[in-house]
Coordinates of C-alpha atoms in Angstrom, one line a residue:
M29 CA -1.8 -13.9 -21.7
T30 CA -5.2 -15.2 -20.5
K31 CA -6.7 -12.3 -18.6
L32 CA -9.3 -12.6 -15.9
T33 CA -12.6 -11.3 -17.1
E34 CA -15.6 -9.6 -15.5
E35 CA -17.3 -13.0 -15.2
F36 CA -14.6 -14.0 -12.7
F37 CA -15.4 -11.1 -10.5
L38 CA -19.1 -11.6 -10.7
Q39 CA -18.9 -14.8 -8.7
D40 CA -19.2 -15.1 -4.9
T41 CA -16.6 -12.9 -3.3
V42 CA -15.3 -15.5 -0.9
T43 CA -14.9 -17.9 -3.9
A44 CA -13.1 -15.2 -5.9
A45 CA -10.7 -14.6 -3.1
R46 CA -9.7 -18.2 -2.9
E47 CA -9.5 -18.6 -6.7
L48 CA -7.2 -15.6 -7.1
L49 CA -4.5 -17.5 -5.3
G50 CA -1.9 -18.5 -7.9
C51 CA -3.1 -16.0 -10.5
Y52 CA -0.8 -13.3 -11.8
L53 CA -0.9 -9.6 -11.0
V54 CA 0.7 -7.6 -13.9
R55 CA 1.9 -4.1 -13.3
V56 CA 3.4 -1.8 -16.0
D57 CA 5.0 1.3 -14.6
G58 CA 7.4 3.7 -16.3
G59 CA 7.7 1.2 -19.2
E60 CA 8.7 -1.6 -16.9
T61 CA 6.7 -4.8 -16.6
M62 CA 6.5 -6.5 -13.2
V63 CA 4.5 -9.7 -12.6
C64 CA 3.7 -11.2 -9.3
R65 CA 2.0 -14.5 -8.3
I66 CA -0.8 -13.9 -5.8
T67 CA -0.2 -15.8 -2.5
E68 CA -2.6 -14.3 0.0
T69 CA -6.1 -12.7 -0.2
E70 CA -9.0 -11.6 2.0
A71 CA -12.7 -11.4 1.1
Y72 CA -14.9 -8.4 2.2
V73 CA -18.7 -8.6 1.7
G74 CA -20.4 -5.3 2.3
A75 CA -23.9 -6.7 2.9
V76 CA -23.0 -8.8 6.0
D77 CA -19.4 -7.8 6.9
K78 CA -18.7 -5.2 9.5
A79 CA -15.1 -5.2 8.4
C80 CA -16.0 -4.0 5.0
H81 CA -15.9 -0.2 4.4
A82 CA -19.3 -0.3 2.8
Y83 CA -21.1 -2.4 5.4
G84 CA -24.8 -1.7 5.6
G85 CA -24.8 0.2 2.3
R86 CA -22.4 2.9 3.5
R87 CA -21.5 5.3 0.7
T88 CA -18.7 7.9 1.1
R89 CA -16.2 9.4 -1.3
R90 CA -13.8 6.6 -0.3
T91 CA -16.2 3.7 -0.6
E92 CA -17.9 4.8 -3.9
T93 CA -15.5 2.7 -5.9
L94 CA -16.8 -0.4 -4.1
Y95 CA -20.0 0.0 -6.0
A96 CA -18.3 0.1 -9.4
A97 CA -18.2 -2.6 -12.1
P98 CA -16.7 -6.0 -11.1
G99 CA -13.0 -6.1 -11.4
T100 CA -12.5 -2.4 -10.8
A101 CA -9.4 -1.6 -8.7
Y102 CA -10.2 -0.2 -5.3
V103 CA -7.2 1.4 -3.7
Y104 CA -7.3 3.0 -0.3
L105 CA -4.9 4.2 2.4
I106 CA -4.4 2.7 5.9
Y107 CA -2.7 4.7 8.6
G108 CA -2.7 7.6 6.2
M109 CA 0.4 6.2 4.4
Y110 CA 0.1 2.6 3.1
S111 CA -1.9 1.8 0.0
C112 CA -4.0 -1.4 -0.2
L113 CA -5.1 -3.0 -3.5
N114 CA -8.5 -4.6 -3.8
F115 CA -10.7 -5.7 -6.8
V116 CA -14.4 -5.2 -6.7
T117 CA -16.6 -8.3 -6.9
G118 CA -20.2 -9.0 -7.5
P119 CA -22.7 -7.0 -9.6
E120 CA -22.3 -3.3 -10.1
G121 CA -24.0 -1.5 -7.2
E122 CA -23.2 -4.2 -4.6
A123 CA -20.2 -3.4 -2.5
S124 CA -17.8 -6.3 -2.1
A125 CA -14.1 -6.8 -2.9
V126 CA -11.1 -9.0 -2.5
L127 CA -8.0 -7.5 -0.9
V128 CA -4.7 -8.7 -2.3
R129 CA -2.5 -9.2 0.8
G130 CA 0.6 -10.9 -0.5
C131 CA 2.5 -11.7 -3.7
V132 CA 5.7 -13.2 -5.0
P133 CA 7.5 -11.5 -7.9
V134 CA 8.2 -13.7 -10.8
V135 CA 9.0 -11.2 -13.6
G136 CA 10.8 -7.9 -13.0
A137 CA 11.8 -8.7 -9.4
D138 CA 14.7 -6.1 -9.5
G139 CA 12.2 -3.4 -10.4
V140 CA 10.0 -4.4 -7.4
A141 CA 13.1 -4.4 -5.1
R142 CA 14.2 -1.0 -6.2
R143 CA 10.8 0.4 -5.5
R144 CA 10.7 -1.3 -2.1
F145 CA 14.2 -0.8 -0.9
G146 CA 16.2 1.2 -3.4
V147 CA 18.4 -1.7 -4.4
G148 CA 18.2 -4.7 -6.7
M149 CA 17.4 -8.3 -5.5
A150 CA 21.0 -9.3 -5.2
N151 CA 21.6 -6.6 -2.5
L152 CA 18.6 -7.4 -0.3
S153 CA 19.3 -8.6 3.2
A154 CA 17.8 -11.9 4.5
Y155 CA 15.2 -9.9 6.4
Q156 CA 14.2 -7.8 3.4
R157 CA 13.8 -11.0 1.3
K158 CA 11.6 -12.6 4.0
N159 CA 9.4 -9.5 4.3
F160 CA 9.5 -8.5 0.6
M161 CA 5.8 -8.5 -0.4
N162 CA 4.0 -10.2 2.5
G163 CA 1.5 -7.5 3.3
P164 CA -0.8 -5.2 1.3
G165 CA 1.2 -2.0 1.9
K166 CA 4.5 -3.7 1.0
L167 CA 3.2 -5.1 -2.3
C168 CA 1.6 -1.8 -3.3
R169 CA 4.9 0.0 -2.6
G170 CA 6.9 -2.6 -4.6
L171 CA 4.5 -2.2 -7.6
S172 CA 4.0 1.6 -7.4
I173 CA 0.3 1.2 -6.7
D174 CA -1.3 4.2 -5.0
R175 CA -4.6 6.1 -4.9
G176 CA -4.0 7.3 -8.5
L177 CA -5.0 3.8 -9.6
N178 CA -8.3 3.8 -7.6
G179 CA -11.2 3.2 -9.9
L180 CA -9.0 1.7 -12.7
A181 CA -11.1 -0.5 -14.9
L182 CA -10.5 -4.2 -15.3
G183 CA -8.0 -5.2 -17.9
S184 CA -6.1 -1.8 -18.0
A185 CA -2.7 -1.9 -19.6
A186 CA -1.2 -0.4 -16.3
L187 CA -2.7 -3.1 -14.0
C188 CA -4.3 -6.4 -14.9
L189 CA -4.8 -9.9 -13.7
A190 CA -4.1 -13.1 -15.7
Y191 CA -4.4 -16.9 -15.3
D192 CA -1.2 -17.4 -17.2
L193 CA 1.5 -15.6 -19.2
P194 CA 3.0 -18.0 -21.7
E195 CA 5.1 -15.2 -23.1
Y196 CA 7.0 -15.4 -19.8
G197 CA 6.7 -19.2 -19.4
L198 CA 4.2 -18.8 -16.6
E199 CA 1.5 -21.5 -16.6
R200 CA -1.9 -21.5 -15.0
R201 CA -2.1 -22.7 -11.4
P202 CA -2.9 -26.3 -10.9
E203 CA -6.6 -27.2 -10.5
G204 CA -7.4 -27.9 -6.9
M205 CA -4.3 -26.1 -5.5
S206 CA -4.5 -26.4 -1.8
C207 CA -4.6 -23.3 0.4
R208 CA -4.8 -22.4 4.1
I209 CA -7.8 -20.7 5.5
G210 CA -8.2 -18.5 8.6
K211 CA -9.4 -15.3 10.1
R212 CA -8.6 -11.9 8.5
I213 CA -5.9 -9.6 9.9
G214 CA -6.3 -6.2 11.6
I215 CA -10.1 -6.1 12.0
D216 CA -10.5 -6.3 15.8
Y217 CA -13.2 -3.7 15.6
A218 CA -15.5 -5.8 13.4
E219 CA -17.4 -7.7 16.1
E220 CA -18.7 -11.1 14.9
A221 CA -17.0 -10.5 11.5
V222 CA -13.6 -11.0 13.2
D223 CA -14.3 -14.7 13.2
F224 CA -15.2 -15.0 9.5
P225 CA -12.7 -17.5 7.9
W226 CA -12.2 -15.3 4.8
R227 CA -8.4 -15.1 4.6
F228 CA -6.8 -17.5 2.1
W229 CA -3.1 -18.1 1.5
V230 CA -0.5 -20.5 0.2
E231 CA 2.9 -21.2 1.6
T232 CA 5.8 -19.8 -0.4

């Protein structure tokens, strides 16, 4: 396994969001390993971005994790019930992060399906397959990611990111892999930041 390092997360947040596409999110829960390929991300840059929780240097109990070391997991709740997984970017003390919006399971898919729907992959309906992990709350539920992982350091055995996993026959994404670019989702309150083209995704 070639893990992503702190150096990766020290780069420009928008660049990191784009380059996370095709990387692997590895989750170990209850002795079970699940691996997903990242297919959708969004960038949030605290200094200039009214959609970022820490815009303008805002510091609260929730946002404190955004000021942590690069690569730290930032997990927060939306609507009081759905977890969202982010990774802190930039130097420690500057609040920016990449939200992981979508994934495709490539190892341990049955474990993900059980956590999402209570049944294995073979018993999912067509609708469930289509909407398996195409949203931040869905992927967090499928991987048992919650606020208990907030502040987790980069490279933890419980949750890490990798370029490749040869032990599972998973290769590094091709150089120059094409992606689609657009506006972020669900930030209508963010004034001019609504139009920032900081959402990146690949078709699956």
